[in-house]
Coordinates of N, CA and C in Angstrom, one line a residue:
X1 N -84.5 15.8 -67.8 CA -84.5 16.3 -66.4 C -84.6 17.8 -66.5
X2 N -85.5 18.5 -65.8 CA -85.7 19.9 -65.8 C -84.6 20.6 -65.0
X3 N -84.1 21.7 -65.4 CA -83.1 22.5 -64.7 C -83.8 23.2 -63.5
X4 N -83.2 23.3 -62.4 CA -83.8 24.0 -61.3 C -83.9 25.5 -61.6
X5 N -85.0 26.1 -61.2 CA -85.2 27.5 -61.5 C -84.4 28.3 -60.5
X6 N -83.6 29.3 -61.1 CA -82.9 30.2 -60.2 C -83.6 31.5 -60.1
X7 N -83.4 32.1 -58.9 CA -84.0 33.4 -58.7 C -83.1 34.4 -59.3
X8 N -83.7 35.4 -60.0 CA -82.8 36.4 -60.6 C -82.3 37.3 -59.5
X9 N -81.1 38.0 -59.7 CA -80.6 38.8 -58.7 C -81.5 40.0 -58.5
X10 N -81.5 40.4 -57.2 CA -82.4 41.5 -56.7 C -81.7 42.8 -56.9
X11 N -82.5 43.9 -57.2 CA -82.0 45.3 -57.3 C -82.9 46.0 -56.3
X12 N -82.3 46.6 -55.3 CA -83.0 47.5 -54.4 C -83.1 48.9 -55.0
X13 N -84.3 49.4 -55.3 CA -84.5 50.7 -55.8 C -85.1 51.6 -54.7
X14 N -84.3 52.6 -54.3 CA -84.7 53.5 -53.2 C -85.1 54.8 -53.8
X15 N -86.3 55.1 -54.1 CA -86.8 56.3 -54.8 C -88.1 56.7 -54.3
X16 N -88.3 58.0 -53.9 CA -89.6 58.4 -53.4 C -90.6 58.9 -54.4
X17 N -90.1 59.2 -55.7 CA -91.0 59.6 -56.7 C -91.6 58.3 -57.3
X18 N -92.9 58.0 -57.1 CA -93.5 56.8 -57.6 C -93.4 56.5 -59.1
X19 N -93.5 57.6 -59.9 CA -93.4 57.4 -61.3 C -92.0 57.0 -61.7
X20 N -91.0 57.6 -61.1 CA -89.6 57.2 -61.4 C -89.3 55.8 -60.9
X21 N -89.8 55.5 -59.7 CA -89.6 54.1 -59.2 C -90.3 53.1 -60.0
X22 N -91.4 53.3 -60.5 CA -92.1 52.3 -61.4 C -91.4 52.2 -62.8
X23 N -90.9 53.3 -63.3 CA -90.1 53.2 -64.5 C -88.8 52.4 -64.4
X24 N -88.1 52.7 -63.3 CA -86.9 51.9 -63.0 C -87.2 50.5 -62.8
X25 N -88.3 50.2 -62.0 CA -88.8 48.8 -61.7 C -89.0 48.1 -63.1
X26 N -89.7 48.8 -64.0 CA -90.0 48.1 -65.2 C -88.8 47.8 -66.0
X27 N -87.8 48.8 -66.1 CA -86.6 48.5 -66.8 C -85.8 47.3 -66.2
X28 N -85.7 47.3 -64.9 CA -84.9 46.3 -64.2 C -85.6 44.9 -64.5
X29 N -86.9 44.9 -64.4 CA -87.6 43.5 -64.6 C -87.6 43.1 -66.1
X30 N -87.7 44.1 -67.0 CA -87.6 43.8 -68.4 C -86.3 43.2 -68.7
X31 N -85.2 43.6 -68.0 CA -83.9 43.0 -68.3 C -83.7 41.7 -67.5
X32 N -84.7 41.2 -66.8 CA -84.7 39.9 -66.2 C -84.2 39.9 -64.8
X33 N -84.1 41.0 -64.1 CA -83.7 41.0 -62.7 C -85.0 41.3 -61.9
X34 N -84.9 41.2 -60.6 CA -86.0 41.4 -59.7 C -85.8 42.8 -59.0
X35 N -86.8 43.6 -59.1 CA -86.7 44.9 -58.5 C -87.5 44.9 -57.2
X36 N -86.9 45.5 -56.1 CA -87.6 45.8 -54.9 C -87.6 47.3 -54.7
X37 N -88.7 47.9 -54.8 CA -88.8 49.4 -54.7 C -89.3 49.8 -53.4
X38 N -88.6 50.8 -52.8 CA -89.0 51.4 -51.5 C -88.9 52.9 -51.6
X39 N -89.6 53.6 -50.7 CA -89.7 55.1 -50.8 C -88.6 55.9 -50.1
X40 N -87.8 55.2 -49.3 CA -86.8 56.0 -48.5 C -85.8 55.0 -47.9
X41 N -84.8 55.7 -47.3 CA -83.7 54.8 -46.8 C -84.1 54.0 -45.6
X42 N -85.0 54.5 -44.7 CA -85.4 53.8 -43.6 C -86.1 52.5 -44.0
X43 N -87.0 52.6 -44.9 CA -87.6 51.3 -45.4 C -86.6 50.4 -46.0
X44 N -85.7 51.0 -46.8 CA -84.6 50.2 -47.4 C -83.9 49.4 -46.3
X45 N -83.5 50.0 -45.2 CA -82.8 49.3 -44.1 C -83.6 48.2 -43.6
X46 N -84.9 48.2 -43.5 CA -85.7 47.1 -43.0 C -85.7 46.0 -44.1
X47 N -85.7 46.3 -45.4 CA -85.6 45.3 -46.4 C -84.2 44.6 -46.3
X48 N -83.2 45.3 -46.0 CA -81.8 44.8 -46.0 C -81.6 43.8 -44.8
X49 N -82.5 43.9 -43.8 CA -82.5 43.0 -42.6 C -82.8 41.6 -43.1
X50 N -83.6 41.4 -44.2 CA -84.0 40.1 -44.6 C -83.5 39.7 -46.0
X51 N -83.0 40.6 -46.7 CA -82.5 40.3 -48.1 C -81.4 41.2 -48.5
X52 N -80.3 40.5 -49.1 CA -79.2 41.3 -49.6 C -79.3 41.3 -51.1
X53 N -79.5 42.5 -51.7 CA -79.6 42.6 -53.1 C -78.2 42.5 -53.8
X54 N -78.2 42.4 -55.1 CA -76.9 42.4 -55.8 C -76.5 43.8 -56.1
X55 N -77.5 44.8 -56.1 CA -77.2 46.2 -56.4 C -78.2 47.1 -55.7
X56 N -77.8 48.3 -55.3 CA -78.7 49.3 -54.8 C -78.7 50.5 -55.6
X57 N -79.9 51.0 -56.1 CA -80.0 52.2 -56.8 C -80.6 53.2 -55.8
X58 N -79.9 54.3 -55.5 CA -80.3 55.1 -54.4 C -80.5 56.6 -54.9
X59 N -81.8 57.1 -54.7 CA -82.1 58.5 -54.9 C -81.4 59.2 -53.8
X60 N -81.0 60.5 -54.0 CA -80.4 61.3 -52.9 C -81.4 62.0 -52.1
X61 N -82.3 62.6 -52.8 CA -83.3 63.5 -52.1 C -84.6 62.8 -51.8
X62 N -84.8 62.3 -50.6 CA -86.0 61.6 -50.2 C -86.4 62.1 -48.8
X63 N -87.7 61.9 -48.4 CA -88.1 62.2 -47.0 C -87.7 61.1 -46.1
X64 N -87.9 61.3 -44.8 CA -87.6 60.3 -43.7 C -86.1 60.0 -43.6
X65 N -85.5 59.3 -44.5 CA -84.1 59.1 -44.5 C -83.5 59.3 -45.9
X66 N -82.7 60.4 -46.2 CA -82.3 60.6 -47.6 C -81.2 59.7 -47.9
X67 N -80.8 59.7 -49.2 CA -79.8 58.8 -49.7 C -78.5 58.9 -49.1
X68 N -78.0 60.2 -48.8 CA -76.7 60.3 -48.2 C -76.7 59.7 -46.7
X69 N -77.8 59.9 -46.0 CA -77.9 59.3 -44.6 C -77.9 57.8 -44.8
X70 N -78.6 57.3 -45.7 CA -78.7 55.8 -46.0 C -77.3 55.2 -46.3
X71 N -76.6 55.9 -47.2 CA -75.3 55.5 -47.6 C -74.3 55.4 -46.5
X72 N -74.4 56.4 -45.6 CA -73.5 56.4 -44.4 C -73.8 55.2 -43.5
X73 N -75.0 54.8 -43.3 CA -75.4 53.6 -42.5 C -74.8 52.4 -43.2
X74 N -75.0 52.3 -44.5 CA -74.6 51.1 -45.3 C -73.0 51.0 -45.2
X75 N -72.3 52.0 -45.4 CA -70.9 52.0 -45.4 C -70.3 51.4 -44.1
X76 N -71.0 51.7 -43.0 CA -70.4 51.3 -41.7 C -71.0 50.0 -41.2
X77 N -71.8 49.3 -42.0 CA -72.4 48.0 -41.7 C -71.7 46.9 -42.5
X78 N -70.9 46.1 -41.8 CA -70.0 45.2 -42.5 C -70.7 44.3 -43.6
X79 N -71.9 43.8 -43.4 CA -72.5 42.9 -44.3 C -73.2 43.6 -45.5
X80 N -73.3 44.9 -45.4 CA -73.9 45.8 -46.4 C -72.9 46.5 -47.2
X81 N -71.7 46.8 -46.6 CA -70.8 47.7 -47.2 C -70.2 47.2 -48.6
X82 N -70.3 45.9 -48.8 CA -69.8 45.4 -50.1 C -70.8 45.4 -51.2
X83 N -72.0 45.7 -50.9 CA -73.0 45.7 -51.9 C -72.8 47.0 -52.8
X84 N -72.8 46.8 -54.1 CA -72.6 47.9 -55.0 C -73.8 48.9 -54.9
X85 N -73.4 50.2 -54.9 CA -74.4 51.3 -54.8 C -74.3 52.2 -55.9
X86 N -75.3 52.7 -56.4 CA -75.4 53.7 -57.5 C -76.3 54.8 -57.1
X87 N -75.9 56.0 -57.1 CA -76.7 57.1 -56.7 C -77.5 57.5 -58.0
X88 N -78.8 57.7 -57.9 CA -79.6 58.3 -59.0 C -80.0 59.7 -58.6
X89 N -79.6 60.7 -59.3 CA -79.9 62.1 -59.0 C -80.0 63.0 -60.2
X90 N -80.8 64.0 -60.0 CA -80.8 65.1 -61.0 C -80.0 66.3 -60.6
X91 N -79.3 66.2 -59.5 CA -78.5 67.3 -59.0 C -77.3 67.4 -59.9
X92 N -77.0 68.7 -60.2 CA -75.8 68.9 -61.1 C -74.6 69.2 -60.3
X93 N -74.1 68.1 -59.7 CA -72.9 68.2 -58.8 C -71.9 67.1 -59.3
X94 N -71.0 67.4 -60.1 CA -70.1 66.5 -60.7 C -69.2 65.8 -59.6
X95 N -69.2 66.3 -58.4 CA -68.4 65.7 -57.3 C -69.2 64.7 -56.5
X96 N -70.5 64.6 -56.7 CA -71.3 63.8 -55.8 C -70.8 62.3 -55.8
X97 N -70.4 61.7 -56.9 CA -70.0 60.4 -56.9 C -68.6 60.2 -56.0
X98 N -67.8 61.2 -56.1 CA -66.5 61.2 -55.4 C -66.8 61.4 -53.9
X99 N -67.7 62.3 -53.6 CA -68.1 62.5 -52.1 C -68.7 61.3 -51.5
X100 N -69.5 60.6 -52.2 CA -70.2 59.5 -51.7 C -69.5 58.1 -52.0
X101 N -68.4 58.2 -52.8 CA -67.7 57.0 -53.2 C -68.5 55.9 -53.9
X102 N -69.4 56.4 -54.9 CA -70.2 55.5 -55.6 C -70.3 55.9 -57.0
X103 N -70.9 55.1 -57.8 CA -71.2 55.4 -59.2 C -72.5 56.3 -59.2
X104 N -72.5 57.2 -60.2 CA -73.7 58.1 -60.3 C -74.4 57.9 -61.6
X105 N -75.8 57.8 -61.6 CA -76.6 57.7 -62.8 C -77.5 58.9 -62.7
X106 N -77.3 59.8 -63.6 CA -78.0 61.1 -63.6 C -79.4 60.9 -64.2
X107 N -80.3 61.7 -63.6 CA -81.7 61.7 -64.0 C -81.9 62.8 -65.0
X108 N -82.7 62.7 -66.1 CA -83.5 61.6 -66.4 C -82.6 60.3 -66.8
X109 N -83.0 59.2 -66.2 CA -82.1 58.0 -66.4 C -82.0 57.6 -67.8
X110 N -80.7 57.3 -68.2 CA -80.4 56.8 -69.5 C -80.6 55.2 -69.4
X111 N -81.6 54.7 -70.0 CA -81.8 53.3 -69.9 C -80.7 52.3 -70.3
X112 N -80.0 52.8 -71.4 CA -78.8 52.0 -71.8 C -77.8 52.0 -70.7
X113 N -77.5 53.1 -70.1 CA -76.5 53.2 -69.0 C -77.0 52.3 -67.8
X114 N -78.3 52.4 -67.5 CA -78.8 51.5 -66.4 C -78.6 50.1 -66.8
X115 N -78.9 49.7 -68.0 CA -78.7 48.3 -68.4 C -77.2 47.9 -68.2
X116 N -76.3 48.7 -68.6 CA -74.9 48.4 -68.5 C -74.5 48.2 -67.0
X117 N -75.1 49.1 -66.1 CA -74.8 48.9 -64.7 C -75.4 47.6 -64.2
X118 N -76.6 47.3 -64.6 CA -77.2 46.0 -64.2 C -76.3 44.8 -64.5
X119 N -75.9 44.8 -65.8 CA -75.0 43.7 -66.3 C -73.7 43.7 -65.5
X120 N -73.1 44.9 -65.2 CA -71.9 44.9 -64.6 C -72.0 44.5 -63.1
X121 N -73.0 44.9 -62.4 CA -73.1 44.6 -61.0 C -73.9 43.3 -60.7
X122 N -74.8 42.9 -61.5 CA -75.7 41.8 -61.3 C -75.4 40.6 -62.2
X123 N -74.5 40.7 -63.0 CA -74.1 39.6 -63.9 C -75.0 39.5 -65.1
X124 N -74.6 38.5 -66.0 CA -75.3 38.3 -67.3 C -76.5 37.4 -67.1
X125 N -77.0 37.2 -65.9 CA -78.1 36.3 -65.6 C -79.3 36.5 -66.5
X126 N -79.5 37.8 -66.8 CA -80.8 38.1 -67.6 C -80.5 38.3 -69.1
X127 N -79.3 38.1 -69.5 CA -79.0 38.4 -70.9 C -80.0 37.8 -71.9
X128 N -80.4 36.6 -71.6 CA -81.4 35.9 -72.5 C -82.8 36.4 -72.4
X129 N -83.1 37.1 -71.3 CA -84.4 37.6 -71.1 C -84.8 38.8 -71.9
X130 N -83.9 39.5 -72.5 CA -84.1 40.7 -73.3 C -84.8 40.4 -74.5

């Protein structure tokens, strides 16, 4: 009897730089997770109306709705507030994670650190996919 196919956990990648978004997308999917890439917080909120990811990777500096504005909306929305959030930034501000109350992944992204975050927040679902 065949095992039912399970959908891998989704990771919402909110990044306006298309090259960075595609690189993160590739790393997430190579690790066996499903990436949903969007260019700003406003588009991310529309995605969150129909799907709740296991993790959100959020760039801080984006047009339309930046990462800080997006995080404020998420924090005050009950069904979104529990979703783990990680800021991705090149900003040299050691207090940013404390200010936003989230984990920080500094750019250029360390893929080993990203992999550890995926495993921590999305589970070991993809461990055999590597």
